[in-house]
PDB file of C-alpha atoms and ligand atoms in Angstrom:
ATOM      1  CA  MET J 366      11.934 -12.874  13.738  1.00  0.00           C
ATOM      2  CA  ARG J 367      13.118  -9.362  13.151  1.00  0.00           C
ATOM      3  CA  THR J 368       9.678  -8.128  12.158  1.00  0.00           C
ATOM      4  CA  LYS J 369       8.195  -9.900  15.157  1.00  0.00           C
ATOM      5  CA  PHE J 370      10.586  -8.076  17.435  1.00  0.00           C
ATOM      6  CA  THR J 371       9.715  -4.744  15.810  1.00  0.00           C
ATOM      7  CA  SER J 372       6.035  -5.351  16.142  1.00  0.00           C
ATOM      8  CA  VAL J 373       6.350  -6.307  19.805  1.00  0.00           C
ATOM      9  CA  LEU J 374       8.285  -3.115  20.458  1.00  0.00           C
ATOM     10  CA  LEU J 375       5.833  -1.044  18.469  1.00  0.00           C
ATOM     11  CA  THR J 376       2.871  -2.611  20.237  1.00  0.00           C
ATOM     12  CA  LEU J 377       4.418  -1.725  23.572  1.00  0.00           C
ATOM     13  CA  LEU J 378       5.222   1.814  22.507  1.00  0.00           C
ATOM     14  CA  ILE J 379       2.045   2.748  20.710  1.00  0.00           C
ATOM     15  CA  GLY J 380      -0.303   0.043  21.947  1.00  0.00           C
ATOM     16  CA  ALA J 381      -2.880   2.449  23.220  1.00  0.00           C
ATOM     17  CA  GLY J 382      -2.888   4.524  20.046  1.00  0.00           C
ATOM     18  CA  ALA J 383      -3.151   1.500  17.759  1.00  0.00           C
ATOM     19  CA  ALA J 384      -5.998  -0.004  19.738  1.00  0.00           C
ATOM     20  CA  HIS J 385      -7.817   3.246  19.422  1.00  0.00           C
ATOM     21  CA  ALA J 386      -7.254   3.509  15.669  1.00  0.00           C
ATOM     22  CA  SER J 387      -8.659   0.052  14.947  1.00  0.00           C
ATOM     23  CA  GLU J 388     -11.926   1.001  16.582  1.00  0.00           C
ATOM     24  CA  GLY J 389     -12.761   3.316  13.665  1.00  0.00           C
ATOM     25  CA  GLY J 390     -15.975   2.912  11.702  1.00  0.00           C
ATOM     26  CA  ASN J 391     -16.134  -0.135   9.479  1.00  0.00           C
ATOM     27  CA  ALA J 392     -18.680  -0.326   6.709  1.00  0.00           C
ATOM     28  CA  GLY J 393     -18.021  -4.001   5.972  1.00  0.00           C
ATOM     29  CA  TRP J 394     -15.656  -3.498   3.035  1.00  0.00           C
ATOM     30  CA  GLN J 395     -12.874  -1.590   4.786  1.00  0.00           C
ATOM     31  CA  ARG J 396      -9.924  -3.809   5.499  1.00  0.00           C
ATOM     32  CA  SER J 397      -6.385  -3.335   6.566  1.00  0.00           C
ATOM     33  CA  ALA J 398      -3.661  -3.842   3.925  1.00  0.00           C
ATOM     34  CA  ASP J 399      -1.440  -5.761   6.380  1.00  0.00           C
ATOM     35  CA  ASN J 400       1.554  -5.243   4.112  1.00  0.00           C
ATOM     36  CA  GLU J 401       5.090  -5.527   5.446  1.00  0.00           C
ATOM     37  CA  VAL J 402       7.513  -3.098   3.931  1.00  0.00           C
ATOM     38  CA  ALA J 403      10.467  -5.158   5.202  1.00  0.00           C
ATOM     39  CA  ASN J 404       9.333  -8.129   3.087  1.00  0.00           C
ATOM     40  CA  LEU J 405      11.636  -7.941   0.048  1.00  0.00           C
ATOM     41  CA  ALA J 406       9.955 -10.749  -1.914  1.00  0.00           C
ATOM     42  CA  SER J 407       6.619  -8.949  -1.587  1.00  0.00           C
ATOM     43  CA  LEU J 408       8.193  -5.656  -2.716  1.00  0.00           C
ATOM     44  CA  GLN J 409       9.743  -7.367  -5.748  1.00  0.00           C
ATOM     45  CA  ARG J 410       6.395  -8.854  -6.755  1.00  0.00           C
ATOM     46  CA  GLY J 411       4.781  -5.460  -6.156  1.00  0.00           C
ATOM     47  CA  ALA J 412       7.291  -3.730  -8.434  1.00  0.00           C
ATOM     48  CA  ASN J 413       6.532  -6.273 -11.137  1.00  0.00           C
ATOM     49  CA  ASN J 414       2.768  -5.749 -10.670  1.00  0.00           C
ATOM     50  CA  PHE J 415       3.172  -1.986 -10.830  1.00  0.00           C
ATOM     51  CA  MET J 416       5.162  -2.086 -14.051  1.00  0.00           C
ATOM     52  CA  ALA J 417       2.750  -4.545 -15.673  1.00  0.00           C
ATOM     53  CA  TYR J 418      -0.586  -3.045 -14.599  1.00  0.00           C
ATOM     54  CA  CYS J 419      -0.148   0.555 -13.462  1.00  0.00           C
ATOM     55  CA  SER J 420       2.791   2.235 -15.179  1.00  0.00           C
ATOM     56  CA  GLY J 421       0.921   2.578 -18.466  1.00  0.00           C
ATOM     57  CA  CYS J 422      -1.056   5.387 -16.837  1.00  0.00           C
ATOM     58  CA  HIS J 423       0.747   6.299 -13.593  1.00  0.00           C
ATOM     59  CA  SER J 424       4.304   7.573 -13.088  1.00  0.00           C
ATOM     60  CA  LEU J 425       6.606   7.336 -10.072  1.00  0.00           C
ATOM     61  CA  LYS J 426       8.482  10.437 -11.007  1.00  0.00           C
ATOM     62  CA  TYR J 427      10.918  10.537  -8.068  1.00  0.00           C
ATOM     63  CA  ALA J 428      12.067   6.926  -8.485  1.00  0.00           C
ATOM     64  CA  ARG J 429      14.755   5.725 -10.862  1.00  0.00           C
ATOM     65  CA  TYR J 430      14.710   2.132 -12.120  1.00  0.00           C
ATOM     66  CA  SER J 431      18.296   1.702 -10.903  1.00  0.00           C
ATOM     67  CA  ARG J 432      17.495   2.838  -7.358  1.00  0.00           C
ATOM     68  CA  VAL J 433      14.430   0.598  -7.120  1.00  0.00           C
ATOM     69  CA  ALA J 434      16.421  -2.390  -8.408  1.00  0.00           C
ATOM     70  CA  ALA J 435      19.232  -1.739  -5.921  1.00  0.00           C
ATOM     71  CA  ASP J 436      16.884  -1.247  -2.942  1.00  0.00           C
ATOM     72  CA  LEU J 437      14.843  -4.337  -3.764  1.00  0.00           C
ATOM     73  CA  LYS J 438      17.919  -6.431  -4.612  1.00  0.00           C
ATOM     74  CA  ILE J 439      16.750  -7.098  -8.163  1.00  0.00           C
ATOM     75  CA  SER J 440      19.573  -8.348 -10.395  1.00  0.00           C
ATOM     76  CA  ASP J 441      20.635  -6.295 -13.441  1.00  0.00           C
ATOM     77  CA  GLU J 442      19.291  -8.992 -15.706  1.00  0.00           C
ATOM     78  CA  LEU J 443      15.802  -9.106 -14.140  1.00  0.00           C
ATOM     79  CA  ARG J 444      15.813  -5.309 -13.850  1.00  0.00           C
ATOM     80  CA  ASP J 445      16.268  -4.897 -17.600  1.00  0.00           C
ATOM     81  CA  GLN J 446      13.838  -7.677 -18.408  1.00  0.00           C
ATOM     82  CA  TYR J 447      10.915  -6.803 -16.092  1.00  0.00           C
ATOM     83  CA  LEU J 448      11.398  -3.357 -14.617  1.00  0.00           C
ATOM     84  CA  VAL J 449      12.756  -0.999 -17.254  1.00  0.00           C
ATOM     85  CA  LYS J 450      10.189  -0.089 -19.875  1.00  0.00           C
ATOM     86  CA  PRO J 451      11.021  -0.685 -23.523  1.00  0.00           C
ATOM     87  CA  GLY J 452      12.837   2.382 -24.804  1.00  0.00           C
ATOM     88  CA  ALA J 453      13.837   3.597 -21.321  1.00  0.00           C
ATOM     89  CA  LYS J 454      17.300   3.457 -19.728  1.00  0.00           C
ATOM     90  CA  PHE J 455      17.844   1.952 -16.290  1.00  0.00           C
ATOM     91  CA  THR J 456      19.019   5.345 -15.015  1.00  0.00           C
ATOM     92  CA  ASP J 457      15.721   7.011 -16.028  1.00  0.00           C
ATOM     93  CA  TYR J 458      12.917   8.044 -13.717  1.00  0.00           C
ATOM     94  CA  ILE J 459       9.772   5.875 -13.889  1.00  0.00           C
ATOM     95  CA  THR J 460       7.471   7.928 -16.070  1.00  0.00           C
ATOM     96  CA  SER J 461       4.096   6.985 -17.499  1.00  0.00           C
ATOM     97  CA  SER J 462       3.882   6.150 -21.169  1.00  0.00           C
ATOM     98  CA  MET J 463       0.590   7.953 -21.681  1.00  0.00           C
ATOM     99  CA  PRO J 464       0.519  11.338 -23.437  1.00  0.00           C
ATOM    100  CA  GLU J 465      -1.200  13.851 -21.126  1.00  0.00           C
ATOM    101  CA  ALA J 466      -3.651  15.121 -23.725  1.00  0.00           C
ATOM    102  CA  ASP J 467      -4.869  11.578 -24.446  1.00  0.00           C
ATOM    103  CA  ALA J 468      -5.278  10.827 -20.731  1.00  0.00           C
ATOM    104  CA  VAL J 469      -7.437  13.889 -20.218  1.00  0.00           C
ATOM    105  CA  GLU J 470      -9.516  13.012 -23.238  1.00  0.00           C
ATOM    106  CA  TRP J 471      -9.993   9.385 -22.150  1.00  0.00           C
ATOM    107  CA  PHE J 472     -10.466   9.729 -18.396  1.00  0.00           C
ATOM    108  CA  GLY J 473     -11.464  13.359 -17.993  1.00  0.00           C
ATOM    109  CA  LYS J 474      -8.424  13.857 -15.763  1.00  0.00           C
ATOM    110  CA  LEU J 475      -4.761  12.956 -15.502  1.00  0.00           C
ATOM    111  CA  PRO J 476      -3.911   9.720 -13.694  1.00  0.00           C
ATOM    112  CA  PRO J 477      -1.940  11.172 -10.753  1.00  0.00           C
ATOM    113  CA  ASP J 478       1.712  10.434 -10.055  1.00  0.00           C
ATOM    114  CA  LEU J 479       1.769   7.722  -7.373  1.00  0.00           C
ATOM    115  CA  SER J 480       5.123   8.519  -5.719  1.00  0.00           C
ATOM    116  CA  LEU J 481       3.564   9.840  -2.539  1.00  0.00           C
ATOM    117  CA  VAL J 482       0.115   8.310  -2.644  1.00  0.00           C
ATOM    118  CA  ALA J 483       0.863   5.837   0.176  1.00  0.00           C
ATOM    119  CA  ARG J 484       1.478   8.860   2.384  1.00  0.00           C
ATOM    120  CA  SER J 485      -1.282  11.150   1.134  1.00  0.00           C
ATOM    121  CA  ARG J 486      -3.904   8.366   1.232  1.00  0.00           C
ATOM    122  CA  SER J 487      -2.412   5.470   3.314  1.00  0.00           C
ATOM    123  CA  PRO J 488      -1.722   1.836   2.336  1.00  0.00           C
ATOM    124  CA  ASP J 489      -5.123   0.751   3.690  1.00  0.00           C
ATOM    125  CA  TRP J 490      -6.854   3.329   1.515  1.00  0.00           C
ATOM    126  CA  ILE J 491      -5.135   2.053  -1.640  1.00  0.00           C
ATOM    127  CA  PHE J 492      -5.852  -1.560  -0.656  1.00  0.00           C
ATOM    128  CA  ASN J 493      -9.544  -0.766  -0.288  1.00  0.00           C
ATOM    129  CA  PHE J 494      -9.540   1.280  -3.496  1.00  0.00           C
ATOM    130  CA  LEU J 495      -8.160  -1.645  -5.515  1.00  0.00           C
ATOM    131  CA  THR J 496     -10.456  -4.256  -3.946  1.00  0.00           C
ATOM    132  CA  THR J 497     -13.805  -2.430  -4.045  1.00  0.00           C
ATOM    133  CA  PHE J 498     -14.429  -1.749  -7.730  1.00  0.00           C
ATOM    134  CA  TYR J 499     -17.943  -2.915  -8.589  1.00  0.00           C
ATOM    135  CA  ALA J 500     -20.075  -3.000 -11.717  1.00  0.00           C
ATOM    136  CA  ASP J 501     -22.259   0.081 -11.986  1.00  0.00           C
ATOM    137  CA  PRO J 502     -24.195   0.716 -15.208  1.00  0.00           C
ATOM    138  CA  ALA J 503     -24.615   4.346 -14.152  1.00  0.00           C
ATOM    139  CA  ALA J 504     -20.861   4.878 -14.575  1.00  0.00           C
ATOM    140  CA  ARG J 505     -21.108   5.271 -18.299  1.00  0.00           C
ATOM    141  CA  GLN J 506     -17.463   5.755 -19.124  1.00  0.00           C
ATOM    142  CA  THR J 507     -15.891   2.869 -17.200  1.00  0.00           C
ATOM    143  CA  GLY J 508     -18.875   0.684 -16.244  1.00  0.00           C
ATOM    144  CA  VAL J 509     -17.540   0.482 -12.692  1.00  0.00           C
ATOM    145  CA  ASN J 510     -17.763   2.457  -9.506  1.00  0.00           C
ATOM    146  CA  ASN J 511     -15.721   2.261  -6.337  1.00  0.00           C
ATOM    147  CA  LEU J 512     -16.596   2.234  -2.648  1.00  0.00           C
ATOM    148  CA  GLN J 513     -13.395   3.957  -1.544  1.00  0.00           C
ATOM    149  CA  LEU J 514     -13.487   6.663  -4.218  1.00  0.00           C
ATOM    150  CA  PRO J 515     -17.095   6.946  -5.441  1.00  0.00           C
ATOM    151  CA  GLY J 516     -17.396   8.156  -9.022  1.00  0.00           C
ATOM    152  CA  THR J 517     -13.736   7.482  -9.752  1.00  0.00           C
ATOM    153  CA  ALA J 518     -12.440   8.030 -13.274  1.00  0.00           C
ATOM    154  CA  MET J 519     -10.089   5.049 -13.024  1.00  0.00           C
ATOM    155  CA  PRO J 520     -11.251   1.950 -14.886  1.00  0.00           C
ATOM    156  CA  HIS J 521     -11.062  -1.425 -13.121  1.00  0.00           C
ATOM    157  CA  VAL J 522      -7.736  -2.291 -14.722  1.00  0.00           C
ATOM    158  CA  LEU J 523      -7.391  -5.467 -12.642  1.00  0.00           C
ATOM    159  CA  SER J 524     -10.742  -6.965 -13.647  1.00  0.00           C
ATOM    160  CA  SER J 525      -9.079  -9.803 -15.573  1.00  0.00           C
ATOM    161  CA  LEU J 526      -7.474 -10.881 -12.281  1.00  0.00           C
ATOM    162  CA  GLN J 527     -10.223 -10.109  -9.766  1.00  0.00           C
ATOM    163  CA  GLY J 528     -13.199 -10.611 -12.021  1.00  0.00           C
ATOM    164  CA  VAL J 529     -16.144  -8.240 -11.711  1.00  0.00           C
ATOM    165  CA  GLN J 530     -18.295  -7.999  -8.614  1.00  0.00           C
ATOM    166  CA  THR J 531     -21.592  -6.303  -7.880  1.00  0.00           C
ATOM    167  CA  VAL J 532     -22.725  -4.781  -4.607  1.00  0.00           C
ATOM    168  CA  VAL J 533     -25.825  -5.848  -2.705  1.00  0.00           C
ATOM    169  CA  TRP J 534     -27.180  -2.801  -0.863  1.00  0.00           C
ATOM    170  CA  LYS J 535     -29.448  -2.726   2.127  1.00  0.00           C
ATOM    171  CA  ASN J 536     -31.791   0.038   3.145  1.00  0.00           C
ATOM    172  CA  VAL J 537     -31.065   1.392   6.581  1.00  0.00           C
ATOM    173  CA  GLU J 538     -33.549   3.604   8.353  1.00  0.00           C
ATOM    174  CA  THR J 539     -32.242   6.248  10.698  1.00  0.00           C
ATOM    175  CA  LYS J 540     -33.886   9.200  12.355  1.00  0.00           C
ATOM    176  CA  GLY J 541     -33.083  12.528  10.729  1.00  0.00           C
ATOM    177  CA  SER J 542     -32.484  15.712  12.689  1.00  0.00           C
ATOM    178  CA  ASP J 543     -36.188  16.602  12.400  1.00  0.00           C
ATOM    179  CA  GLY J 544     -37.197  13.245  13.892  1.00  0.00           C
ATOM    180  CA  LYS J 545     -38.482  11.875  10.563  1.00  0.00           C
ATOM    181  CA  PRO J 546     -37.106   8.551   9.340  1.00  0.00           C
ATOM    182  CA  VAL J 547     -34.446   8.765   6.623  1.00  0.00           C
ATOM    183  CA  VAL J 548     -33.704   5.748   4.460  1.00  0.00           C
ATOM    184  CA  SER J 549     -30.142   5.379   3.209  1.00  0.00           C
ATOM    185  CA  HIS J 550     -28.338   2.883   1.027  1.00  0.00           C
ATOM    186  CA  GLN J 551     -25.643   0.892   2.771  1.00  0.00           C
ATOM    187  CA  PHE J 552     -23.204  -1.735   1.640  1.00  0.00           C
ATOM    188  CA  GLU J 553     -24.227  -5.263   2.547  1.00  0.00           C
ATOM    189  CA  LYS J 554     -21.961  -7.559   0.561  1.00  0.00           C
ATOM    190  CA  PHE J 555     -20.221  -8.206  -2.726  1.00  0.00           C
ATOM    191  CA  GLU J 556     -21.489 -10.785  -5.166  1.00  0.00           C
ATOM    192  CA  PRO J 557     -19.233 -12.174  -7.904  1.00  0.00           C
ATOM    193  CA  ALA J 558     -20.593 -11.508 -11.407  1.00  0.00           C
ATOM    194  CA  VAL J 559     -17.642 -12.463 -13.611  1.00  0.00           C
ATOM    195  CA  VAL J 560     -14.912 -14.763 -12.339  1.00  0.00           C
ATOM    196  CA  GLY J 561     -11.311 -13.573 -12.640  1.00  0.00           C
ATOM    197  CA  SER J 562      -8.116 -15.575 -13.092  1.00  0.00           C
ATOM    198  CA  LEU J 563      -7.162 -15.279  -9.401  1.00  0.00           C
ATOM    199  CA  THR J 564      -8.999 -16.551  -6.327  1.00  0.00           C
ATOM    200  CA  PRO J 565     -10.114 -13.850  -3.850  1.00  0.00           C
ATOM    201  CA  ALA J 566      -7.198 -14.749  -1.559  1.00  0.00           C
ATOM    202  CA  GLN J 567      -4.683 -14.581  -4.423  1.00  0.00           C
ATOM    203  CA  TYR J 568      -6.131 -11.271  -5.551  1.00  0.00           C
ATOM    204  CA  ASP J 569      -5.761  -9.820  -2.034  1.00  0.00           C
ATOM    205  CA  GLU J 570      -2.146 -10.978  -2.076  1.00  0.00           C
ATOM    206  CA  PHE J 571      -1.587  -9.348  -5.471  1.00  0.00           C
ATOM    207  CA  VAL J 572      -3.002  -6.051  -4.213  1.00  0.00           C
ATOM    208  CA  ARG J 573      -1.106  -6.315  -0.903  1.00  0.00           C
ATOM    209  CA  ASP J 574       2.210  -6.639  -2.793  1.00  0.00           C
ATOM    210  CA  THR J 575       1.341  -3.710  -5.064  1.00  0.00           C
ATOM    211  CA  VAL J 576       0.377  -1.513  -2.095  1.00  0.00           C
ATOM    212  CA  ASN J 577       3.561  -2.594  -0.339  1.00  0.00           C
ATOM    213  CA  PHE J 578       5.628  -1.442  -3.303  1.00  0.00           C
ATOM    214  CA  LEU J 579       3.840   1.930  -3.314  1.00  0.00           C
ATOM    215  CA  GLN J 580       4.547   2.299   0.387  1.00  0.00           C
ATOM    216  CA  TYR J 581       8.230   1.612  -0.256  1.00  0.00           C
ATOM    217  CA  ALA J 582       8.219   4.113  -3.165  1.00  0.00           C
ATOM    218  CA  SER J 583       6.748   6.841  -0.957  1.00  0.00           C
ATOM    219  CA  ASP J 584       9.774   6.646   1.335  1.00  0.00           C
ATOM    220  CA  PRO J 585      12.574   4.527  -0.173  1.00  0.00           C
ATOM    221  CA  THR J 586      14.886   4.709   2.842  1.00  0.00           C
ATOM    222  CA  GLN J 587      12.383   3.190   5.274  1.00  0.00           C
ATOM    223  CA  VAL J 588      13.405  -0.415   4.568  1.00  0.00           C
ATOM    224  CA  GLU J 589      16.995   0.328   5.499  1.00  0.00           C
ATOM    225  CA  ARG J 590      15.989   2.572   8.390  1.00  0.00           C
ATOM    226  CA  GLN J 591      13.870  -0.127   9.999  1.00  0.00           C
ATOM    227  CA  SER J 592      16.698  -2.611  10.072  1.00  0.00           C
ATOM    228  CA  ILE J 593      19.108  -0.006  11.483  1.00  0.00           C
ATOM    229  CA  GLY J 594      16.501   0.873  14.123  1.00  0.00           C
ATOM    230  CA  ILE J 595      16.577  -2.665  15.525  1.00  0.00           C
ATOM    231  CA  TRP J 596      20.333  -2.502  16.034  1.00  0.00           C
ATOM    232  CA  VAL J 597      20.108   0.895  17.697  1.00  0.00           C
ATOM    233  CA  VAL J 598      17.534  -0.419  20.169  1.00  0.00           C
ATOM    234  CA  LEU J 599      19.601  -3.568  20.816  1.00  0.00           C
ATOM    235  CA  PHE J 600      22.691  -1.441  21.393  1.00  0.00           C
ATOM    236  CA  LEU J 601      20.861   0.791  23.845  1.00  0.00           C
ATOM    237  CA  LEU J 602      19.562  -2.218  25.772  1.00  0.00           C
ATOM    238  CA  MET J 603      23.035  -3.757  25.914  1.00  0.00           C
ATOM    239  CA  PHE J 604      24.585  -0.474  26.946  1.00  0.00           C
ATOM    240  CA  THR J 605      22.038  -0.052  29.755  1.00  0.00           C
ATOM    241  CA  GLY J 606      23.142  -3.459  31.066  1.00  0.00           C
ATOM    242  CA  ILE J 607      26.807  -2.475  30.955  1.00  0.00           C
ATOM    243  CA  ALA J 608      26.140   0.883  32.621  1.00  0.00           C
ATOM    244  CA  TYR J 609      24.234  -0.876  35.387  1.00  0.00           C
ATOM    245  CA  MET J 610      27.041  -3.355  36.007  1.00  0.00           C
ATOM    246  CA  LEU J 611      29.571  -0.508  36.062  1.00  0.00           C
ATOM    247  CA  LYS J 612      27.494   1.363  38.603  1.00  0.00           C
ATOM    248  CA  LYS J 613      27.358  -1.694  40.851  1.00  0.00           C
ATOM    249  CA  GLU J 614      31.089  -2.157  40.518  1.00  0.00           C
ATOM    250  CA  TYR J 615      31.855   1.473  41.459  1.00  0.00           C
ATOM    251  CA  TRP J 616      29.454   1.637  44.391  1.00  0.00           C
ATOM    252  CA  LYS J 617      30.544  -1.706  45.820  1.00  0.00           C
ATOM    253  CA  ASP J 618      33.343  -0.130  47.856  1.00  0.00           C
ATOM    254  CA  VAL J 619      31.416   2.986  48.845  1.00  0.00           C
ATOM    255  CA  THR J 620      28.425   1.358  50.523  1.00  0.00           C
TER     256      THR J 620
HETATM  257  C1  HEC N 254      -6.003   3.068 -17.712  1.00  0.00           C
HETATM  258  C2  HEC N 254      -5.277   3.998 -16.904  1.00  0.00           C
HETATM  259  C3  HEC N 254      -4.993   3.593 -15.470  1.00  0.00           C
HETATM  260  C4  HEC N 254      -4.330   2.461 -15.030  1.00  0.00           C
HETATM  261  C5  HEC N 254      -3.731   1.340 -15.861  1.00  0.00           C
HETATM  262  C6  HEC N 254      -4.268   2.568 -13.591  1.00  0.00           C
HETATM  263  N1  HEC N 254      -4.863   3.728 -13.165  1.00  0.00           N
HETATM  264 FE1  HEC N 254      -4.960   4.386 -11.262  1.00  0.00          FE
HETATM  265  N2  HEC N 254      -5.964   6.043 -11.872  1.00  0.00           N
HETATM  266  C7  HEC N 254      -6.307   6.341 -13.175  1.00  0.00           C
HETATM  267  C8  HEC N 254      -7.065   7.572 -13.201  1.00  0.00           C
HETATM  268  C9  HEC N 254      -7.645   8.260 -14.440  1.00  0.00           C
HETATM  269  C10 HEC N 254      -7.145   8.010 -11.854  1.00  0.00           C
HETATM  270  C11 HEC N 254      -7.859   9.255 -11.331  1.00  0.00           C
HETATM  271  C12 HEC N 254      -9.135   8.765 -10.714  1.00  0.00           C
HETATM  272  C13 HEC N 254      -9.960   9.798 -10.022  1.00  0.00           C
HETATM  273  O1  HEC N 254      -9.397  10.732  -9.430  1.00  0.00           O
HETATM  274  O2  HEC N 254     -11.177   9.647 -10.057  1.00  0.00           O
HETATM  275  C14 HEC N 254      -6.453   7.021 -11.050  1.00  0.00           C
HETATM  276  C15 HEC N 254      -6.332   7.089  -9.665  1.00  0.00           C
HETATM  277  C16 HEC N 254      -5.602   6.198  -8.883  1.00  0.00           C
HETATM  278  C17 HEC N 254      -5.429   6.310  -7.457  1.00  0.00           C
HETATM  279  C18 HEC N 254      -6.023   7.380  -6.565  1.00  0.00           C
HETATM  280  C19 HEC N 254      -5.058   8.468  -6.355  1.00  0.00           C
HETATM  281  C20 HEC N 254      -5.647   9.524  -5.470  1.00  0.00           C
HETATM  282  O3  HEC N 254      -4.981   9.856  -4.471  1.00  0.00           O
HETATM  283  O4  HEC N 254      -6.749   9.991  -5.752  1.00  0.00           O
HETATM  284  C21 HEC N 254      -4.651   5.257  -7.061  1.00  0.00           C
HETATM  285  C22 HEC N 254      -4.169   4.921  -5.641  1.00  0.00           C
HETATM  286  C23 HEC N 254      -4.364   4.485  -8.241  1.00  0.00           C
HETATM  287  N3  HEC N 254      -4.957   5.087  -9.336  1.00  0.00           N
HETATM  288  C24 HEC N 254      -3.626   3.329  -8.232  1.00  0.00           C
HETATM  289  C25 HEC N 254      -3.430   2.535  -9.360  1.00  0.00           C
HETATM  290  C26 HEC N 254      -2.706   1.278  -9.307  1.00  0.00           C
HETATM  291  C27 HEC N 254      -2.043   0.680  -8.081  1.00  0.00           C
HETATM  292  C28 HEC N 254      -2.730   0.790 -10.581  1.00  0.00           C
HETATM  293  C29 HEC N 254      -2.169  -0.543 -11.050  1.00  0.00           C
HETATM  294  C30 HEC N 254      -2.737  -1.707 -10.430  1.00  0.00           C
HETATM  295  C31 HEC N 254      -3.455   1.747 -11.414  1.00  0.00           C
HETATM  296  N4  HEC N 254      -3.867   2.789 -10.628  1.00  0.00           N
HETATM  297  C32 HEC N 254      -3.675   1.604 -12.788  1.00  0.00           C
HETATM  298  C33 HEC N 254      -5.983   5.599 -14.297  1.00  0.00           C
HETATM  299  C34 HEC N 254      -5.324   4.379 -14.283  1.00  0.00           C
END
């Protein structure tokens, strides 16, 4: 209900802008994350996913376990069992367990800290990054490539869940600037090669929750802010009504 109200308001306020944004180019694999940062259950699942599948390589260096647990209403017991890494204290920042020198040796670069990635890249970008890994024998180190970040050094760490897919390309002929035809490779569709433990819909849900958690982490006060915002708007609406009635009352005797 609350989110519905927010979205109606937002649609009214920025309707034109949003309509414009969704017209952007779509190559067939670009999708919207559709995550809801006010959805606590999704954020809790996302936190669990992050700790299980991402925190081995990536840190969230501005977030403390205790703050995340408090914001996401995770009990102390579950916090210590699922969130806090072995050997860490619940007051610690969420750091990666990988020694930097090893990371550089294994991946050629450091897995970046993900605290602000939802802002520097956008939730949709991360959603598309995590859903478009595909088998590519030319990528000798990881065996996979990615449509969102071609040539990425990140392995497909979720392949046991998603499975492995290949890309079917199509040749598209366009006219170059000199009028000669130019043939380019374009994405046509994915084809499953190895089946994962989740269905495609479950995998999307898994990624959506993880992206949602990263969006929360990039601005931890936004969950609270959104719910305060609703009350502020309601108060303003109510106050407008009162002010209008007062005005009528005052002017009754004058006119
Ligand atoms: C085995 C180590 C490893 C694991 C586990 C891992 N990553 Fe990565 N990740 C990397 C490396 C290395 C890069 C740098 C890739 C590049 O720049 O080509 C990266 C890059 C990224 C980026 C791109 C950041 C940017 O702005 O360029 C995102 C987003 C990301 N990872 C998210 C995740 C998420 C979410 C998970 C958990 C589901 C995860 N990663 C698990 C190694 C890992």
